[in-house]
mmCIF file of C-alpha atoms in Angstrom:
data_model
loop_
_atom_site.group_PDB
_atom_site.id
_atom_site.type_symbol
_atom_site.label_atom_id
_atom_site.label_comp_id
_atom_site.label_asym_id
_atom_site.label_seq_id
_atom_site.Cartn_x
_atom_site.Cartn_y
_atom_site.Cartn_z
ATOM 1 C CA GLY A 107 -152.755 44.512 -77.601
ATOM 2 C CA ALA A 108 -151.592 45.241 -74.116
ATOM 3 C CA ALA A 109 -152.758 43.544 -70.969
ATOM 4 C CA GLY A 110 -155.588 45.159 -69.106
ATOM 5 C CA GLY A 111 -157.717 45.732 -72.208
ATOM 6 C CA GLY A 112 -157.419 48.350 -74.910
ATOM 7 C CA GLY A 113 -153.866 49.281 -74.033
ATOM 8 C CA ASN A 114 -154.741 50.071 -70.422
ATOM 9 C CA ALA A 115 -152.077 48.499 -68.317
ATOM 10 C CA GLY A 116 -151.369 50.859 -65.447
ATOM 11 C CA ALA A 117 -151.320 49.254 -62.028
ATOM 12 C CA GLY A 118 -151.097 50.642 -58.540
ATOM 13 C CA PRO A 119 -148.749 49.631 -55.758
ATOM 14 C CA GLY A 120 -150.309 46.207 -55.325
ATOM 15 C CA GLY A 121 -149.834 45.419 -59.018
ATOM 16 C CA ALA A 122 -146.173 44.614 -58.630
ATOM 17 C CA GLY A 123 -146.152 43.643 -54.984
ATOM 18 C CA HIS A 124 -144.758 46.927 -53.617
ATOM 19 C CA GLY A 125 -141.451 46.177 -52.001
ATOM 20 C CA GLY A 126 -140.790 42.934 -53.837
ATOM 21 C CA ALA A 127 -139.715 41.495 -57.146
ATOM 22 C CA PRO A 128 -142.210 41.816 -60.001
ATOM 23 C CA THR A 129 -143.752 38.549 -61.107
ATOM 24 C CA ALA A 130 -146.039 37.765 -63.998
ATOM 25 C CA ASP A 131 -147.492 34.688 -65.611
ATOM 26 C CA CYS A 132 -146.602 35.333 -69.240
ATOM 27 C CA SER A 133 -147.560 31.846 -70.389
ATOM 28 C CA THR A 134 -150.751 30.714 -72.049
ATOM 29 C CA GLY A 135 -151.516 27.946 -69.549
ATOM 30 C CA ASP A 136 -151.951 27.507 -65.832
ATOM 31 C CA ALA A 137 -148.241 27.728 -65.049
ATOM 32 C CA ASP A 138 -146.830 29.058 -61.816
ATOM 33 C CA PRO A 139 -145.878 32.745 -61.813
ATOM 34 C CA GLU A 140 -142.424 33.423 -63.202
ATOM 35 C CA GLU A 141 -139.973 35.662 -61.368
ATOM 36 C CA LEU A 142 -138.843 38.304 -63.838
ATOM 37 C CA ALA A 143 -136.037 39.979 -61.933
ATOM 38 C CA THR A 144 -134.340 39.792 -58.558
ATOM 39 C CA GLY A 145 -132.944 42.614 -56.458
ATOM 40 C CA GLN A 146 -135.744 45.015 -57.357
ATOM 41 C CA ASP A 147 -136.510 47.527 -54.636
ATOM 42 C CA GLY A 148 -139.902 49.139 -54.055
ATOM 43 C CA SER A 149 -141.674 48.014 -57.217
ATOM 44 C CA TYR A 150 -144.765 50.134 -57.833
ATOM 45 C CA GLY A 151 -146.640 50.030 -61.130
ATOM 46 C CA ILE A 152 -146.586 47.260 -63.701
ATOM 47 C CA ALA A 153 -147.690 47.209 -67.337
ATOM 48 C CA VAL A 154 -147.551 44.524 -70.017
ATOM 49 C CA ASP A 155 -147.593 44.531 -73.805
ATOM 50 C CA ASP A 156 -147.070 41.718 -76.315
ATOM 51 C CA GLU A 157 -143.272 41.764 -76.024
ATOM 52 C CA HIS A 158 -142.373 43.296 -72.643
ATOM 53 C CA VAL A 159 -143.223 43.770 -68.982
ATOM 54 C CA PHE A 160 -142.523 47.220 -67.491
ATOM 55 C CA TRP A 161 -142.423 48.276 -63.833
ATOM 56 C CA ALA A 162 -141.303 51.230 -61.708
ATOM 57 C CA ASN A 163 -138.810 50.842 -58.866
ATOM 58 C CA GLU A 164 -138.733 53.426 -56.094
ATOM 59 C CA HIS A 165 -136.110 53.426 -53.361
ATOM 60 C CA TYR A 166 -134.201 55.684 -50.975
ATOM 61 C CA ASP A 167 -130.454 56.160 -50.800
ATOM 62 C CA ASP A 168 -128.400 56.549 -47.597
ATOM 63 C CA GLN A 169 -129.259 60.262 -47.404
ATOM 64 C CA GLY A 170 -133.006 59.588 -47.652
ATOM 65 C CA SER A 171 -133.306 60.849 -51.233
ATOM 66 C CA ASP A 172 -136.108 59.210 -53.184
ATOM 67 C CA HIS A 173 -135.121 57.912 -56.610
ATOM 68 C CA GLY A 174 -135.707 54.989 -58.904
ATOM 69 C CA GLU A 175 -136.028 53.771 -62.433
ATOM 70 C CA VAL A 176 -138.439 52.175 -64.865
ATOM 71 C CA MET A 177 -137.439 48.675 -65.904
ATOM 72 C CA ARG A 178 -138.322 46.568 -68.957
ATOM 73 C CA TRP A 179 -138.213 42.763 -69.126
ATOM 74 C CA ASP A 180 -138.155 41.199 -72.590
ATOM 75 C CA LYS A 181 -140.457 38.151 -72.825
ATOM 76 C CA ILE A 182 -138.234 36.454 -75.443
ATOM 77 C CA THR A 183 -134.669 37.189 -74.290
ATOM 78 C CA LYS A 184 -135.582 37.427 -70.564
ATOM 79 C CA GLU A 185 -133.270 40.452 -70.326
ATOM 80 C CA VAL A 186 -133.963 43.295 -67.884
ATOM 81 C CA LEU A 187 -133.183 46.845 -68.998
ATOM 82 C CA ASP A 188 -133.437 50.224 -67.259
ATOM 83 C CA VAL A 189 -135.429 52.340 -69.766
ATOM 84 C CA SER A 190 -135.687 55.591 -67.773
ATOM 85 C CA GLY A 191 -132.323 56.179 -66.181
ATOM 86 C CA ASN A 192 -132.303 57.605 -62.646
ATOM 87 C CA VAL A 193 -135.604 59.400 -61.960
ATOM 88 C CA ILE A 194 -137.142 60.793 -58.782
ATOM 89 C CA ASP A 195 -140.156 58.968 -57.357
ATOM 90 C CA PRO A 196 -141.506 56.910 -60.301
ATOM 91 C CA ARG A 197 -145.004 55.542 -59.665
ATOM 92 C CA ALA A 198 -147.455 54.200 -62.226
ATOM 93 C CA VAL A 199 -146.616 52.648 -65.593
ATOM 94 C CA ALA A 200 -148.820 52.261 -68.667
ATOM 95 C CA VAL A 201 -148.004 50.899 -72.107
ATOM 96 C CA GLY A 202 -149.716 51.144 -75.490
ATOM 97 C CA SER A 203 -149.499 52.632 -78.983
ATOM 98 C CA GLY A 204 -145.817 51.721 -79.092
ATOM 99 C CA TYR A 205 -144.855 53.701 -75.963
ATOM 100 C CA ALA A 206 -144.220 53.040 -72.288
ATOM 101 C CA TYR A 207 -145.354 55.899 -70.001
ATOM 102 C CA TRP A 208 -144.595 56.492 -66.309
ATOM 103 C CA SER A 209 -145.493 59.091 -63.734
ATOM 104 C CA ILE A 210 -142.958 61.047 -61.663
ATOM 105 C CA PHE A 211 -144.675 61.871 -58.372
ATOM 106 C CA ASN A 212 -142.759 65.058 -57.443
ATOM 107 C CA SER A 213 -144.616 67.807 -55.659
ATOM 108 C CA GLN A 214 -145.870 70.676 -57.756
ATOM 109 C CA PRO A 215 -144.801 71.893 -60.170
ATOM 110 C CA GLY A 216 -142.114 69.236 -60.630
ATOM 111 C CA GLY A 217 -144.345 66.239 -61.313
ATOM 112 C CA MET A 218 -144.459 64.898 -64.833
ATOM 113 C CA VAL A 219 -145.215 62.005 -67.111
ATOM 114 C CA GLN A 220 -142.364 60.686 -69.244
ATOM 115 C CA ARG A 221 -142.353 58.160 -72.063
ATOM 116 C CA THR A 222 -140.120 56.149 -74.363
ATOM 117 C CA LEU A 223 -140.774 53.845 -77.281
ATOM 118 C CA SER A 224 -141.535 50.453 -75.757
ATOM 119 C CA ALA A 225 -138.831 48.853 -77.931
ATOM 120 C CA GLY A 226 -136.328 51.330 -76.482
ATOM 121 C CA ALA A 227 -135.302 54.893 -77.321
ATOM 122 C CA ALA A 228 -134.493 58.191 -75.659
ATOM 123 C CA VAL A 229 -136.758 59.296 -72.807
ATOM 124 C CA GLU A 230 -138.981 62.279 -73.534
ATOM 125 C CA SER A 231 -141.167 64.416 -71.332
ATOM 126 C CA PHE A 232 -144.858 63.972 -72.156
ATOM 127 C CA LEU A 233 -146.559 66.172 -69.514
ATOM 128 C CA ASP A 234 -144.588 68.673 -67.412
ATOM 129 C CA GLY A 235 -145.564 70.800 -64.426
ATOM 130 C CA ARG A 236 -148.108 68.373 -62.972
ATOM 131 C CA ASP A 237 -149.248 68.306 -59.336
ATOM 132 C CA GLN A 238 -148.103 64.900 -58.045
ATOM 133 C CA PRO A 239 -149.199 62.655 -60.922
ATOM 134 C CA SER A 240 -149.640 59.226 -59.424
ATOM 135 C CA GLY A 241 -151.851 56.854 -61.410
ATOM 136 C CA ILE A 242 -151.879 56.726 -65.203
ATOM 137 C CA ALA A 243 -153.824 54.609 -67.680
ATOM 138 C CA LEU A 244 -154.042 54.455 -71.479
ATOM 139 C CA ARG A 245 -157.138 54.063 -73.590
ATOM 140 C CA ALA A 246 -157.015 54.365 -77.365
ATOM 141 C CA SER A 247 -155.581 57.802 -78.126
ATOM 142 C CA HIS A 248 -155.602 59.289 -74.595
ATOM 143 C CA LEU A 249 -153.560 59.047 -71.416
ATOM 144 C CA PHE A 250 -155.492 59.497 -68.163
ATOM 145 C CA VAL A 251 -153.602 60.972 -65.207
ATOM 146 C CA ALA A 252 -154.605 61.060 -61.532
ATOM 147 C CA GLU A 253 -153.084 64.170 -59.941
ATOM 148 C CA ALA A 254 -152.999 63.638 -56.184
ATOM 149 C CA LEU A 255 -152.067 67.183 -55.169
ATOM 150 C CA GLY A 256 -154.059 68.700 -58.049
ATOM 151 C CA GLN A 257 -157.064 66.670 -56.843
ATOM 152 C CA ARG A 258 -158.234 65.841 -60.351
ATOM 153 C CA ILE A 259 -158.215 63.350 -63.202
ATOM 154 C CA LEU A 260 -156.863 64.657 -66.503
ATOM 155 C CA ARG A 261 -157.148 63.298 -70.047
ATOM 156 C CA ALA A 262 -154.303 64.057 -72.465
ATOM 157 C CA PRO A 263 -154.226 63.153 -76.175
ATOM 158 C CA ILE A 264 -151.115 61.015 -76.780
ATOM 159 C CA SER A 265 -150.528 62.895 -80.043
ATOM 160 C CA GLY A 266 -150.414 66.232 -78.163
ATOM 161 C CA GLY A 267 -153.013 68.914 -77.640
ATOM 162 C CA PRO A 268 -154.968 70.422 -74.770
ATOM 163 C CA LEU A 269 -155.647 68.579 -71.518
ATOM 164 C CA ASN A 270 -159.211 67.943 -70.389
ATOM 165 C CA GLU A 271 -160.113 67.983 -66.698
ATOM 166 C CA LEU A 272 -162.553 65.102 -66.175
ATOM 167 C CA LEU A 273 -163.091 64.868 -62.452
ATOM 168 C CA LEU A 274 -162.371 66.841 -59.336
ATOM 169 C CA ALA A 275 -161.800 64.459 -56.465
ATOM 170 C CA ALA A 276 -160.298 64.462 -53.009
ATOM 171 C CA THR A 277 -156.734 63.289 -53.712
ATOM 172 C CA PRO A 278 -156.988 60.633 -56.443
ATOM 173 C CA TYR A 279 -153.976 58.319 -56.527
ATOM 174 C CA TRP A 280 -154.897 55.733 -59.170
ATOM 175 C CA VAL A 281 -156.959 55.632 -62.335
ATOM 176 C CA ALA A 282 -158.150 52.810 -64.587
ATOM 177 C CA VAL A 283 -160.069 52.901 -67.843
ATOM 178 C CA GLY A 284 -161.882 50.165 -69.770
ATOM 179 C CA ALA A 285 -161.439 49.137 -73.361
#
């Protein structure tokens, strides 16, 4: 299973130490945290499964354009891989059911959730036309999405199908679900 219980492994900005290198204690004892990668800029969300650690990097170029990527660290080989390619404004990351998901925080209607097989594959769009999706979390067969500009929490079946609106809130940025 994934860290966080029941496949829920989406973390907010504090989860990866926003602005610093992601660290995680992937041991079974009381070891010191292990630095996974250096030179990471603006790390946002972090998610863990049995084989990998994923996180989103967000940074600005010289012209002030916001871009980033979603990274994967392999617990066995210790290799770091960019799994998303260049994306605009990646935020939260969640992993489960064989996929890694991440939110793209663009303003409406350009926000979306993308995914790839956690072992690596082509990136696919999972939810398009969202209103600033920020936080995401997985539980069993559903992905939960906090839409900041849409001011709501959505539930989407990971196998496809209609979205359910669960909560209207004043600008939700993060979401977490239990096992």
